[in-house]
JSON list of C-alpha atoms in Angstrom, two decimals:
[
{"chain": "A", "resi": 570, "resn": "MET", "atom": "CA", "xyz": [0.00, 0.00, 0.00]},
{"chain": "A", "resi": 571, "resn": "VAL", "atom": "CA", "xyz": [1.30, 3.47, -0.94]},
{"chain": "A", "resi": 572, "resn": "ASP", "atom": "CA", "xyz": [1.83, 5.73, 2.06]},
{"chain": "A", "resi": 573, "resn": "PHE", "atom": "CA", "xyz": [0.95, 9.29, 1.01]},
{"chain": "A", "resi": 574, "resn": "SER", "atom": "CA", "xyz": [1.80, 10.61, 4.48]},
{"chain": "A", "resi": 575, "resn": "THR", "atom": "CA", "xyz": [5.48, 10.33, 3.56]},
{"chain": "A", "resi": 576, "resn": "ILE", "atom": "CA", "xyz": [4.88, 13.28, 1.22]},
{"chain": "A", "resi": 577, "resn": "SER", "atom": "CA", "xyz": [2.93, 15.26, 3.81]},
{"chain": "A", "resi": 578, "resn": "PRO", "atom": "CA", "xyz": [0.93, 14.34, 6.94]},
{"chain": "A", "resi": 579, "resn": "HIS", "atom": "CA", "xyz": [-1.58, 16.93, 5.74]},
{"chain": "A", "resi": 580, "resn": "LEU", "atom": "CA", "xyz": [-2.37, 15.11, 2.49]},
{"chain": "A", "resi": 581, "resn": "ASN", "atom": "CA", "xyz": [-5.86, 13.63, 2.23]},
{"chain": "A", "resi": 582, "resn": "VAL", "atom": "CA", "xyz": [-6.57, 11.20, -0.61]},
{"chain": "A", "resi": 583, "resn": "LYS", "atom": "CA", "xyz": [-9.94, 11.20, -2.39]},
{"chain": "A", "resi": 584, "resn": "ILE", "atom": "CA", "xyz": [-10.91, 8.83, -5.20]},
{"chain": "A", "resi": 585, "resn": "SER", "atom": "CA", "xyz": [-13.41, 10.58, -7.48]},
{"chain": "A", "resi": 586, "resn": "PRO", "atom": "CA", "xyz": [-15.45, 8.87, -10.23]},
{"chain": "A", "resi": 587, "resn": "LYS", "atom": "CA", "xyz": [-16.18, 12.31, -11.73]},
{"chain": "A", "resi": 588, "resn": "ALA", "atom": "CA", "xyz": [-12.61, 13.66, -11.81]},
{"chain": "A", "resi": 589, "resn": "LYS", "atom": "CA", "xyz": [-10.87, 13.60, -15.19]},
{"chain": "A", "resi": 590, "resn": "ARG", "atom": "CA", "xyz": [-7.36, 14.36, -14.00]},
{"chain": "A", "resi": 591, "resn": "LEU", "atom": "CA", "xyz": [-5.21, 14.42, -10.90]},
{"chain": "A", "resi": 592, "resn": "ALA", "atom": "CA", "xyz": [-5.59, 17.60, -8.86]},
{"chain": "A", "resi": 593, "resn": "LEU", "atom": "CA", "xyz": [-4.55, 19.10, -5.55]},
{"chain": "A", "resi": 594, "resn": "ARG", "atom": "CA", "xyz": [-7.11, 21.18, -3.66]},
{"chain": "A", "resi": 595, "resn": "LEU", "atom": "CA", "xyz": [-6.52, 23.26, -0.59]},
{"chain": "A", "resi": 596, "resn": "ASP", "atom": "CA", "xyz": [-8.99, 22.68, 2.25]},
{"chain": "A", "resi": 597, "resn": "ALA", "atom": "CA", "xyz": [-8.06, 25.70, 4.33]},
{"chain": "A", "resi": 598, "resn": "HIS", "atom": "CA", "xyz": [-10.08, 25.12, 7.46]},
{"chain": "A", "resi": 599, "resn": "ALA", "atom": "CA", "xyz": [-9.54, 21.40, 7.69]},
{"chain": "A", "resi": 600, "resn": "GLY", "atom": "CA", "xyz": [-5.84, 22.21, 7.46]},
{"chain": "A", "resi": 601, "resn": "CYS", "atom": "CA", "xyz": [-5.12, 19.73, 4.68]},
{"chain": "A", "resi": 602, "resn": "ILE", "atom": "CA", "xyz": [-4.57, 19.29, 0.97]},
{"chain": "A", "resi": 603, "resn": "ASN", "atom": "CA", "xyz": [-6.98, 17.02, -0.87]},
{"chain": "A", "resi": 604, "resn": "LEU", "atom": "CA", "xyz": [-5.38, 14.87, -3.55]},
{"chain": "A", "resi": 605, "resn": "VAL", "atom": "CA", "xyz": [-8.19, 14.07, -5.99]},
{"chain": "A", "resi": 606, "resn": "ILE", "atom": "CA", "xyz": [-7.57, 10.90, -7.97]},
{"chain": "A", "resi": 607, "resn": "PRO", "atom": "CA", "xyz": [-9.73, 9.89, -10.97]},
{"chain": "A", "resi": 608, "resn": "LYS", "atom": "CA", "xyz": [-11.14, 6.38, -10.61]},
{"chain": "A", "resi": 609, "resn": "ARG", "atom": "CA", "xyz": [-9.10, 5.07, -13.55]},
{"chain": "A", "resi": 610, "resn": "ALA", "atom": "CA", "xyz": [-5.80, 6.66, -12.51]},
{"chain": "A", "resi": 611, "resn": "SER", "atom": "CA", "xyz": [-3.12, 4.52, -10.91]},
{"chain": "A", "resi": 612, "resn": "ILE", "atom": "CA", "xyz": [-2.10, 5.11, -7.31]},
{"chain": "A", "resi": 613, "resn": "LYS", "atom": "CA", "xyz": [1.51, 5.10, -8.46]},
{"chain": "A", "resi": 614, "resn": "SER", "atom": "CA", "xyz": [0.93, 8.04, -10.83]},
{"chain": "A", "resi": 615, "resn": "ALA", "atom": "CA", "xyz": [-1.03, 9.86, -8.11]},
{"chain": "A", "resi": 616, "resn": "TYR", "atom": "CA", "xyz": [1.89, 9.47, -5.70]},
{"chain": "A", "resi": 617, "resn": "ALA", "atom": "CA", "xyz": [4.33, 10.79, -8.28]},
{"chain": "A", "resi": 618, "resn": "PHE", "atom": "CA", "xyz": [2.06, 13.76, -9.00]},
{"chain": "A", "resi": 619, "resn": "ALA", "atom": "CA", "xyz": [1.76, 14.65, -5.32]},
{"chain": "A", "resi": 620, "resn": "GLU", "atom": "CA", "xyz": [5.49, 14.17, -4.77]},
{"chain": "A", "resi": 621, "resn": "SER", "atom": "CA", "xyz": [6.31, 16.51, -7.66]},
{"chain": "A", "resi": 622, "resn": "ASN", "atom": "CA", "xyz": [4.17, 19.18, -5.97]},
{"chain": "A", "resi": 623, "resn": "GLN", "atom": "CA", "xyz": [5.51, 18.59, -2.45]},
{"chain": "A", "resi": 624, "resn": "SER", "atom": "CA", "xyz": [6.98, 22.09, -2.13]},
{"chain": "A", "resi": 625, "resn": "TRP", "atom": "CA", "xyz": [3.64, 23.60, -3.17]},
{"chain": "A", "resi": 626, "resn": "ILE", "atom": "CA", "xyz": [1.84, 21.47, -0.56]},
{"chain": "A", "resi": 627, "resn": "GLU", "atom": "CA", "xyz": [4.25, 22.53, 2.20]},
{"chain": "A", "resi": 628, "resn": "ASP", "atom": "CA", "xyz": [3.96, 26.18, 1.19]},
{"chain": "A", "resi": 629, "resn": "LYS", "atom": "CA", "xyz": [0.15, 26.16, 1.26]},
{"chain": "A", "resi": 630, "resn": "ILE", "atom": "CA", "xyz": [0.00, 24.37, 4.62]},
{"chain": "A", "resi": 631, "resn": "SER", "atom": "CA", "xyz": [2.54, 26.75, 6.19]},
{"chain": "A", "resi": 632, "resn": "ASN", "atom": "CA", "xyz": [0.49, 29.77, 5.07]},
{"chain": "A", "resi": 633, "resn": "LEU", "atom": "CA", "xyz": [-2.84, 28.58, 6.46]},
{"chain": "A", "resi": 634, "resn": "PRO", "atom": "CA", "xyz": [-4.34, 30.89, 9.11]},
{"chain": "A", "resi": 635, "resn": "ARG", "atom": "CA", "xyz": [-3.85, 29.69, 12.67]},
{"chain": "A", "resi": 636, "resn": "PRO", "atom": "CA", "xyz": [-6.94, 27.84, 13.94]},
{"chain": "A", "resi": 637, "resn": "ILE", "atom": "CA", "xyz": [-8.81, 29.58, 16.75]},
{"chain": "A", "resi": 638, "resn": "PRO", "atom": "CA", "xyz": [-10.21, 26.98, 19.17]},
{"chain": "A", "resi": 639, "resn": "PHE", "atom": "CA", "xyz": [-13.19, 27.47, 21.43]},
{"chain": "A", "resi": 640, "resn": "SER", "atom": "CA", "xyz": [-11.08, 27.27, 24.59]},
{"chain": "A", "resi": 641, "resn": "HIS", "atom": "CA", "xyz": [-10.85, 29.10, 27.91]},
{"chain": "A", "resi": 642, "resn": "GLY", "atom": "CA", "xyz": [-9.58, 32.66, 27.57]},
{"chain": "A", "resi": 643, "resn": "GLN", "atom": "CA", "xyz": [-9.99, 32.76, 23.79]},
{"chain": "A", "resi": 644, "resn": "VAL", "atom": "CA", "xyz": [-11.47, 35.98, 22.45]},
{"chain": "A", "resi": 645, "resn": "ILE", "atom": "CA", "xyz": [-14.11, 35.42, 19.76]},
{"chain": "A", "resi": 646, "resn": "PRO", "atom": "CA", "xyz": [-15.70, 38.15, 17.60]},
{"chain": "A", "resi": 647, "resn": "LEU", "atom": "CA", "xyz": [-19.39, 37.31, 17.76]},
{"chain": "A", "resi": 648, "resn": "MET", "atom": "CA", "xyz": [-22.06, 39.43, 16.03]},
{"chain": "A", "resi": 649, "resn": "GLY", "atom": "CA", "xyz": [-19.85, 42.50, 16.11]},
{"chain": "A", "resi": 650, "resn": "LYS", "atom": "CA", "xyz": [-18.61, 42.17, 19.71]},
{"chain": "A", "resi": 651, "resn": "ASP", "atom": "CA", "xyz": [-15.40, 40.64, 21.03]},
{"chain": "A", "resi": 652, "resn": "ARG", "atom": "CA", "xyz": [-16.30, 38.11, 23.72]},
{"chain": "A", "resi": 653, "resn": "THR", "atom": "CA", "xyz": [-13.99, 36.05, 25.90]},
{"chain": "A", "resi": 654, "resn": "ILE", "atom": "CA", "xyz": [-14.73, 32.38, 26.50]},
{"chain": "A", "resi": 655, "resn": "LYS", "atom": "CA", "xyz": [-14.82, 31.70, 30.23]},
{"chain": "A", "resi": 656, "resn": "ILE", "atom": "CA", "xyz": [-15.01, 28.04, 31.22]},
{"chain": "A", "resi": 657, "resn": "ILE", "atom": "CA", "xyz": [-16.15, 27.40, 34.78]},
{"chain": "A", "resi": 658, "resn": "HIS", "atom": "CA", "xyz": [-16.01, 23.93, 36.32]},
{"chain": "A", "resi": 659, "resn": "SER", "atom": "CA", "xyz": [-19.40, 22.62, 37.35]},
{"chain": "A", "resi": 660, "resn": "ASP", "atom": "CA", "xyz": [-20.54, 19.37, 38.98]},
{"chain": "A", "resi": 661, "resn": "LYS", "atom": "CA", "xyz": [-23.75, 19.38, 36.97]},
{"chain": "A", "resi": 662, "resn": "LYS", "atom": "CA", "xyz": [-24.11, 16.69, 34.31]},
{"chain": "A", "resi": 663, "resn": "TYR", "atom": "CA", "xyz": [-25.25, 19.12, 31.64]},
{"chain": "A", "resi": 664, "resn": "THR", "atom": "CA", "xyz": [-23.26, 22.00, 30.15]},
{"chain": "A", "resi": 665, "resn": "GLU", "atom": "CA", "xyz": [-24.73, 25.48, 30.51]},
{"chain": "A", "resi": 666, "resn": "ILE", "atom": "CA", "xyz": [-23.60, 28.15, 28.04]},
{"chain": "A", "resi": 667, "resn": "ASN", "atom": "CA", "xyz": [-24.63, 31.80, 28.16]},
{"chain": "A", "resi": 668, "resn": "VAL", "atom": "CA", "xyz": [-23.64, 34.47, 25.63]},
{"chain": "A", "resi": 669, "resn": "LEU", "atom": "CA", "xyz": [-23.26, 37.68, 27.62]},
{"chain": "A", "resi": 670, "resn": "ASP", "atom": "CA", "xyz": [-22.21, 41.18, 26.57]},
{"chain": "A", "resi": 671, "resn": "ASP", "atom": "CA", "xyz": [-18.46, 40.56, 26.59]},
{"chain": "A", "resi": 672, "resn": "VAL", "atom": "CA", "xyz": [-18.21, 36.97, 27.84]},
{"chain": "A", "resi": 673, "resn": "ILE", "atom": "CA", "xyz": [-19.24, 33.53, 26.63]},
{"chain": "A", "resi": 674, "resn": "GLU", "atom": "CA", "xyz": [-19.79, 31.77, 29.94]},
{"chain": "A", "resi": 675, "resn": "VAL", "atom": "CA", "xyz": [-19.47, 27.99, 29.92]},
{"chain": "A", "resi": 676, "resn": "LYS", "atom": "CA", "xyz": [-20.36, 26.00, 33.04]},
{"chain": "A", "resi": 677, "resn": "THR", "atom": "CA", "xyz": [-19.38, 22.38, 32.53]},
{"chain": "A", "resi": 678, "resn": "GLN", "atom": "CA", "xyz": [-17.74, 19.27, 33.95]},
{"chain": "A", "resi": 679, "resn": "LEU", "atom": "CA", "xyz": [-16.32, 18.36, 30.53]},
{"chain": "A", "resi": 680, "resn": "GLU", "atom": "CA", "xyz": [-12.57, 18.60, 30.04]},
{"chain": "A", "resi": 681, "resn": "ASN", "atom": "CA", "xyz": [-13.03, 19.80, 26.46]},
{"chain": "A", "resi": 682, "resn": "PRO", "atom": "CA", "xyz": [-16.45, 21.39, 25.82]},
{"chain": "A", "resi": 683, "resn": "SER", "atom": "CA", "xyz": [-15.50, 22.87, 22.43]},
{"chain": "A", "resi": 684, "resn": "ALA", "atom": "CA", "xyz": [-18.15, 20.87, 20.55]},
{"chain": "A", "resi": 685, "resn": "ARG", "atom": "CA", "xyz": [-20.83, 22.05, 23.00]},
{"chain": "A", "resi": 686, "resn": "ILE", "atom": "CA", "xyz": [-19.62, 25.64, 22.66]},
{"chain": "A", "resi": 687, "resn": "GLN", "atom": "CA", "xyz": [-19.75, 25.43, 18.87]},
{"chain": "A", "resi": 688, "resn": "ARG", "atom": "CA", "xyz": [-23.30, 24.08, 18.97]},
{"chain": "A", "resi": 689, "resn": "ALA", "atom": "CA", "xyz": [-24.39, 26.87, 21.33]},
{"chain": "A", "resi": 690, "resn": "LEU", "atom": "CA", "xyz": [-22.76, 29.59, 19.21]},
{"chain": "A", "resi": 691, "resn": "ARG", "atom": "CA", "xyz": [-24.41, 28.19, 16.11]},
{"chain": "A", "resi": 692, "resn": "LEU", "atom": "CA", "xyz": [-27.83, 28.42, 17.76]},
{"chain": "A", "resi": 693, "resn": "TYR", "atom": "CA", "xyz": [-27.05, 31.96, 18.92]},
{"chain": "A", "resi": 694, "resn": "ALA", "atom": "CA", "xyz": [-25.94, 32.93, 15.41]},
{"chain": "A", "resi": 695, "resn": "GLU", "atom": "CA", "xyz": [-29.12, 31.48, 13.91]},
{"chain": "A", "resi": 696, "resn": "LYS", "atom": "CA", "xyz": [-31.30, 33.56, 16.22]},
{"chain": "A", "resi": 697, "resn": "GLU", "atom": "CA", "xyz": [-29.39, 36.80, 15.63]},
{"chain": "A", "resi": 698, "resn": "LEU", "atom": "CA", "xyz": [-29.02, 36.39, 11.87]},
{"chain": "A", "resi": 699, "resn": "LYS", "atom": "CA", "xyz": [-32.70, 35.49, 11.49]},
{"chain": "A", "resi": 700, "resn": "THR", "atom": "CA", "xyz": [-33.72, 38.68, 13.29]},
{"chain": "A", "resi": 701, "resn": "LEU", "atom": "CA", "xyz": [-31.65, 40.73, 10.85]},
{"chain": "A", "resi": 702, "resn": "ALA", "atom": "CA", "xyz": [-32.90, 38.79, 7.82]},
{"chain": "A", "resi": 703, "resn": "ASP", "atom": "CA", "xyz": [-36.54, 39.16, 8.87]},
{"chain": "A", "resi": 704, "resn": "ALA", "atom": "CA", "xyz": [-36.04, 42.92, 9.18]},
{"chain": "A", "resi": 705, "resn": "LYS", "atom": "CA", "xyz": [-34.47, 43.17, 5.70]},
{"chain": "A", "resi": 706, "resn": "ALA", "atom": "CA", "xyz": [-37.33, 41.17, 4.18]},
{"chain": "A", "resi": 707, "resn": "ALA", "atom": "CA", "xyz": [-39.97, 43.28, 5.92]},
{"chain": "A", "resi": 708, "resn": "SER", "atom": "CA", "xyz": [-38.35, 46.48, 4.64]},
{"chain": "A", "resi": 709, "resn": "ILE", "atom": "CA", "xyz": [-39.16, 45.42, 1.05]},
{"chain": "A", "resi": 710, "resn": "ASN", "atom": "CA", "xyz": [-42.60, 44.02, 1.92]},
{"chain": "A", "resi": 711, "resn": "ARG", "atom": "CA", "xyz": [-41.49, 40.42, 1.81]},
{"chain": "A", "resi": 712, "resn": "LYS", "atom": "CA", "xyz": [-41.54, 37.64, 4.40]},
{"chain": "A", "resi": 713, "resn": "LEU", "atom": "CA", "xyz": [-39.23, 34.70, 4.93]},
{"chain": "A", "resi": 714, "resn": "THR", "atom": "CA", "xyz": [-41.07, 31.38, 4.77]},
{"chain": "A", "resi": 715, "resn": "HIS", "atom": "CA", "xyz": [-38.09, 29.35, 5.91]},
{"chain": "A", "resi": 716, "resn": "PHE", "atom": "CA", "xyz": [-34.77, 30.24, 7.52]},
{"chain": "A", "resi": 717, "resn": "CYS", "atom": "CA", "xyz": [-31.82, 28.12, 8.61]},
{"chain": "A", "resi": 718, "resn": "VAL", "atom": "CA", "xyz": [-28.07, 28.31, 9.09]},
{"chain": "A", "resi": 719, "resn": "ARG", "atom": "CA", "xyz": [-25.48, 25.77, 7.97]},
{"chain": "A", "resi": 720, "resn": "ASP", "atom": "CA", "xyz": [-21.79, 25.26, 7.40]},
{"chain": "A", "resi": 721, "resn": "MET", "atom": "CA", "xyz": [-21.89, 26.11, 3.70]},
{"chain": "A", "resi": 722, "resn": "LYS", "atom": "CA", "xyz": [-19.09, 24.86, 1.47]},
{"chain": "A", "resi": 723, "resn": "SER", "atom": "CA", "xyz": [-19.21, 27.11, -1.59]},
{"chain": "A", "resi": 724, "resn": "ARG", "atom": "CA", "xyz": [-21.12, 30.28, -0.70]},
{"chain": "A", "resi": 725, "resn": "TRP", "atom": "CA", "xyz": [-22.25, 32.38, 2.24]},
{"chain": "A", "resi": 726, "resn": "GLY", "atom": "CA", "xyz": [-25.96, 32.19, 1.66]},
{"chain": "A", "resi": 727, "resn": "SER", "atom": "CA", "xyz": [-28.84, 31.43, -0.66]},
{"chain": "A", "resi": 728, "resn": "CYS", "atom": "CA", "xyz": [-32.38, 32.72, -1.02]},
{"chain": "A", "resi": 729, "resn": "SER", "atom": "CA", "xyz": [-35.29, 32.07, -3.35]},
{"chain": "A", "resi": 730, "resn": "LYS", "atom": "CA", "xyz": [-38.21, 34.27, -4.35]},
{"chain": "A", "resi": 731, "resn": "ASP", "atom": "CA", "xyz": [-40.56, 32.12, -2.29]},
{"chain": "A", "resi": 732, "resn": "GLY", "atom": "CA", "xyz": [-38.79, 33.23, 0.89]},
{"chain": "A", "resi": 733, "resn": "ARG", "atom": "CA", "xyz": [-36.48, 30.32, 1.69]},
{"chain": "A", "resi": 734, "resn": "MET", "atom": "CA", "xyz": [-33.19, 31.65, 3.02]},
{"chain": "A", "resi": 735, "resn": "THR", "atom": "CA", "xyz": [-30.08, 29.81, 4.19]},
{"chain": "A", "resi": 736, "resn": "LEU", "atom": "CA", "xyz": [-27.02, 31.54, 5.64]},
{"chain": "A", "resi": 737, "resn": "SER", "atom": "CA", "xyz": [-23.65, 30.32, 6.82]},
{"chain": "A", "resi": 738, "resn": "TRP", "atom": "CA", "xyz": [-23.61, 30.55, 10.60]},
{"chain": "A", "resi": 739, "resn": "ARG", "atom": "CA", "xyz": [-19.93, 31.57, 10.26]},
{"chain": "A", "resi": 740, "resn": "LEU", "atom": "CA", "xyz": [-21.15, 35.05, 9.31]},
{"chain": "A", "resi": 741, "resn": "ALA", "atom": "CA", "xyz": [-21.53, 35.62, 13.06]},
{"chain": "A", "resi": 742, "resn": "PHE", "atom": "CA", "xyz": [-17.72, 35.93, 13.25]},
{"chain": "A", "resi": 743, "resn": "ALA", "atom": "CA", "xyz": [-17.57, 38.64, 10.57]},
{"chain": "A", "resi": 744, "resn": "PRO", "atom": "CA", "xyz": [-17.77, 42.39, 11.30]},
{"chain": "A", "resi": 745, "resn": "PRO", "atom": "CA", "xyz": [-21.27, 43.96, 11.10]},
{"chain": "A", "resi": 746, "resn": "HIS", "atom": "CA", "xyz": [-20.79, 45.63, 7.70]},
{"chain": "A", "resi": 747, "resn": "ALA", "atom": "CA", "xyz": [-19.78, 42.24, 6.24]},
{"chain": "A", "resi": 748, "resn": "PHE", "atom": "CA", "xyz": [-22.66, 40.11, 7.51]},
{"chain": "A", "resi": 749, "resn": "ASP", "atom": "CA", "xyz": [-25.03, 43.00, 6.81]},
{"chain": "A", "resi": 750, "resn": "TYR", "atom": "CA", "xyz": [-23.93, 42.91, 3.16]},
{"chain": "A", "resi": 751, "resn": "VAL", "atom": "CA", "xyz": [-24.48, 39.15, 2.84]},
{"chain": "A", "resi": 752, "resn": "ILE", "atom": "CA", "xyz": [-27.95, 39.37, 4.38]},
{"chain": "A", "resi": 753, "resn": "ALA", "atom": "CA", "xyz": [-28.81, 42.31, 2.11]},
{"chain": "A", "resi": 754, "resn": "HIS", "atom": "CA", "xyz": [-27.53, 40.36, -0.89]},
{"chain": "A", "resi": 755, "resn": "GLU", "atom": "CA", "xyz": [-29.66, 37.33, -0.12]},
{"chain": "A", "resi": 756, "resn": "SER", "atom": "CA", "xyz": [-32.70, 39.47, 0.77]},
{"chain": "A", "resi": 757, "resn": "ALA", "atom": "CA", "xyz": [-32.48, 41.17, -2.62]},
{"chain": "A", "resi": 758, "resn": "HIS", "atom": "CA", "xyz": [-33.06, 37.73, -4.16]},
{"chain": "A", "resi": 759, "resn": "LEU", "atom": "CA", "xyz": [-36.55, 37.80, -2.66]},
{"chain": "A", "resi": 760, "resn": "ILE", "atom": "CA", "xyz": [-37.36, 40.12, -5.56]},
{"chain": "A", "resi": 761, "resn": "HIS", "atom": "CA", "xyz": [-34.62, 39.52, -8.14]},
{"chain": "A", "resi": 762, "resn": "ASP", "atom": "CA", "xyz": [-33.46, 36.01, -9.05]},
{"chain": "A", "resi": 763, "resn": "ASN", "atom": "CA", "xyz": [-30.42, 37.32, -10.93]},
{"chain": "A", "resi": 764, "resn": "HIS", "atom": "CA", "xyz": [-27.49, 39.68, -10.40]},
{"chain": "A", "resi": 765, "resn": "GLY", "atom": "CA", "xyz": [-28.57, 42.39, -12.80]},
{"chain": "A", "resi": 766, "resn": "LYS", "atom": "CA", "xyz": [-28.54, 46.16, -12.40]},
{"chain": "A", "resi": 767, "resn": "ASP", "atom": "CA", "xyz": [-31.80, 46.26, -10.44]},
{"chain": "A", "resi": 768, "resn": "PHE", "atom": "CA", "xyz": [-30.53, 43.58, -8.08]},
{"chain": "A", "resi": 769, "resn": "TRP", "atom": "CA", "xyz": [-27.41, 45.55, -7.14]},
{"chain": "A", "resi": 770, "resn": "LYS", "atom": "CA", "xyz": [-29.42, 48.74, -6.77]},
{"chain": "A", "resi": 771, "resn": "LEU", "atom": "CA", "xyz": [-31.69, 47.02, -4.25]},
{"chain": "A", "resi": 772, "resn": "CYS", "atom": "CA", "xyz": [-28.71, 45.45, -2.52]},
{"chain": "A", "resi": 773, "resn": "ALA", "atom": "CA", "xyz": [-27.21, 48.92, -2.02]},
{"chain": "A", "resi": 774, "resn": "GLU", "atom": "CA", "xyz": [-30.50, 50.17, -0.57]},
{"chain": "A", "resi": 775, "resn": "LEU", "atom": "CA", "xyz": [-30.69, 47.26, 1.87]},
{"chain": "A", "resi": 776, "resn": "SER", "atom": "CA", "xyz": [-27.10, 47.44, 3.10]},
{"chain": "A", "resi": 777, "resn": "THR", "atom": "CA", "xyz": [-25.46, 50.18, 5.13]},
{"chain": "A", "resi": 778, "resn": "ASP", "atom": "CA", "xyz": [-22.22, 49.85, 3.14]},
{"chain": "A", "resi": 779, "resn": "TYR", "atom": "CA", "xyz": [-22.43, 46.96, 0.73]},
{"chain": "A", "resi": 780, "resn": "THR", "atom": "CA", "xyz": [-19.26, 47.77, -1.25]},
{"chain": "A", "resi": 781, "resn": "THR", "atom": "CA", "xyz": [-16.91, 47.52, 1.75]},
{"chain": "A", "resi": 782, "resn": "GLY", "atom": "CA", "xyz": [-18.88, 44.58, 3.14]},
{"chain": "A", "resi": 783, "resn": "LYS", "atom": "CA", "xyz": [-18.60, 42.73, -0.16]},
{"chain": "A", "resi": 784, "resn": "GLU", "atom": "CA", "xyz": [-14.87, 43.45, -0.36]},
{"chain": "A", "resi": 785, "resn": "TRP", "atom": "CA", "xyz": [-14.29, 42.31, 3.22]},
{"chain": "A", "resi": 786, "resn": "MET", "atom": "CA", "xyz": [-15.98, 38.99, 2.51]},
{"chain": "A", "resi": 787, "resn": "ARG", "atom": "CA", "xyz": [-13.97, 38.55, -0.69]},
{"chain": "A", "resi": 788, "resn": "LEU", "atom": "CA", "xyz": [-10.67, 39.11, 1.09]},
{"chain": "A", "resi": 789, "resn": "ASN", "atom": "CA", "xyz": [-11.37, 37.65, 4.51]},
{"chain": "A", "resi": 790, "resn": "GLY", "atom": "CA", "xyz": [-14.36, 35.33, 4.27]},
{"chain": "A", "resi": 791, "resn": "ILE", "atom": "CA", "xyz": [-12.23, 32.19, 4.02]},
{"chain": "A", "resi": 792, "resn": "HIS", "atom": "CA", "xyz": [-10.75, 32.96, 7.45]},
{"chain": "A", "resi": 793, "resn": "LEU", "atom": "CA", "xyz": [-14.13, 32.71, 9.18]},
{"chain": "A", "resi": 794, "resn": "GLY", "atom": "CA", "xyz": [-13.80, 28.94, 9.09]},
{"chain": "A", "resi": 795, "resn": "ARG", "atom": "CA", "xyz": [-10.84, 28.88, 11.46]},
{"chain": "A", "resi": 796, "resn": "TYR", "atom": "CA", "xyz": [-13.10, 29.35, 14.48]},
{"chain": "A", "resi": 797, "resn": "GLY", "atom": "CA", "xyz": [-13.76, 25.97, 16.03]},
{"chain": "A", "resi": 798, "resn": "LYS", "atom": "CA", "xyz": [-14.07, 23.16, 13.51]},
{"chain": "A", "resi": 799, "resn": "TYR", "atom": "CA", "xyz": [-15.19, 23.68, 9.92]},
{"chain": "A", "resi": 800, "resn": "PRO", "atom": "CA", "xyz": [-14.58, 22.05, 6.52]},
{"chain": "A", "resi": 801, "resn": "SER", "atom": "CA", "xyz": [-14.01, 24.96, 4.14]},
{"chain": "A", "resi": 802, "resn": "PRO", "atom": "CA", "xyz": [-14.66, 25.22, 0.41]},
{"chain": "A", "resi": 803, "resn": "ALA", "atom": "CA", "xyz": [-12.08, 23.39, -1.68]},
{"chain": "A", "resi": 804, "resn": "GLN", "atom": "CA", "xyz": [-9.96, 25.45, -4.05]},
{"chain": "A", "resi": 805, "resn": "GLU", "atom": "CA", "xyz": [-8.65, 23.91, -7.26]},
{"chain": "A", "resi": 806, "resn": "THR", "atom": "CA", "xyz": [-4.91, 24.11, -7.79]},
{"chain": "A", "resi": 807, "resn": "PRO", "atom": "CA", "xyz": [-2.13, 22.54, -9.92]},
{"chain": "A", "resi": 808, "resn": "GLU", "atom": "CA", "xyz": [-3.22, 19.79, -12.26]},
{"chain": "A", "resi": 809, "resn": "GLU", "atom": "CA", "xyz": [-1.36, 17.11, -14.13]}
]
């Protein structure tokens, strides 16, 4: 069996029936490089391809943003406010998490409650983002029929004319002008199902500063995945 970890411990092998050629894809928030191998390609040729790009792999891994864990003392930007995670030992069997003005208070008996913290922050983000989205929709005489948050792989949100909106809960870690832009963008799709002139005009009306918000997301959006645990969108890179 070929050991790809000898090239890099951060290399993750994926056999794809749809792929037509060997490719390396950066998965920024999982902290790895995906080696995509077509079903008919030989493992030997895949190893040689990865080995020939070893310096590229090492360079990409070394330049990944440092992960930010949900641990005691960590400062997290949440819905426009920096809040410090404060973990307090508790003898209770259940974990209690409260998002306060400048503190995320975690009372738990768990040694590592990061998964519980992530779940609680996701629920908090859903509530806050929904409030903002409902307000945007109401301002253009529309109403959301369904709203949810997810870890989205290729975009920050989606919305249909019938009022179904989905947002990435990671927007909660962005600054206000950035998540405001994304919500305005998706809300504009309640009326326009394209990205034409009228769409962008409405987007500008719905957002406090959509140009800077859009630019911030373009430059920094990928970094939102480093909070806690998140599989980020794959980015295609050198091919055979």
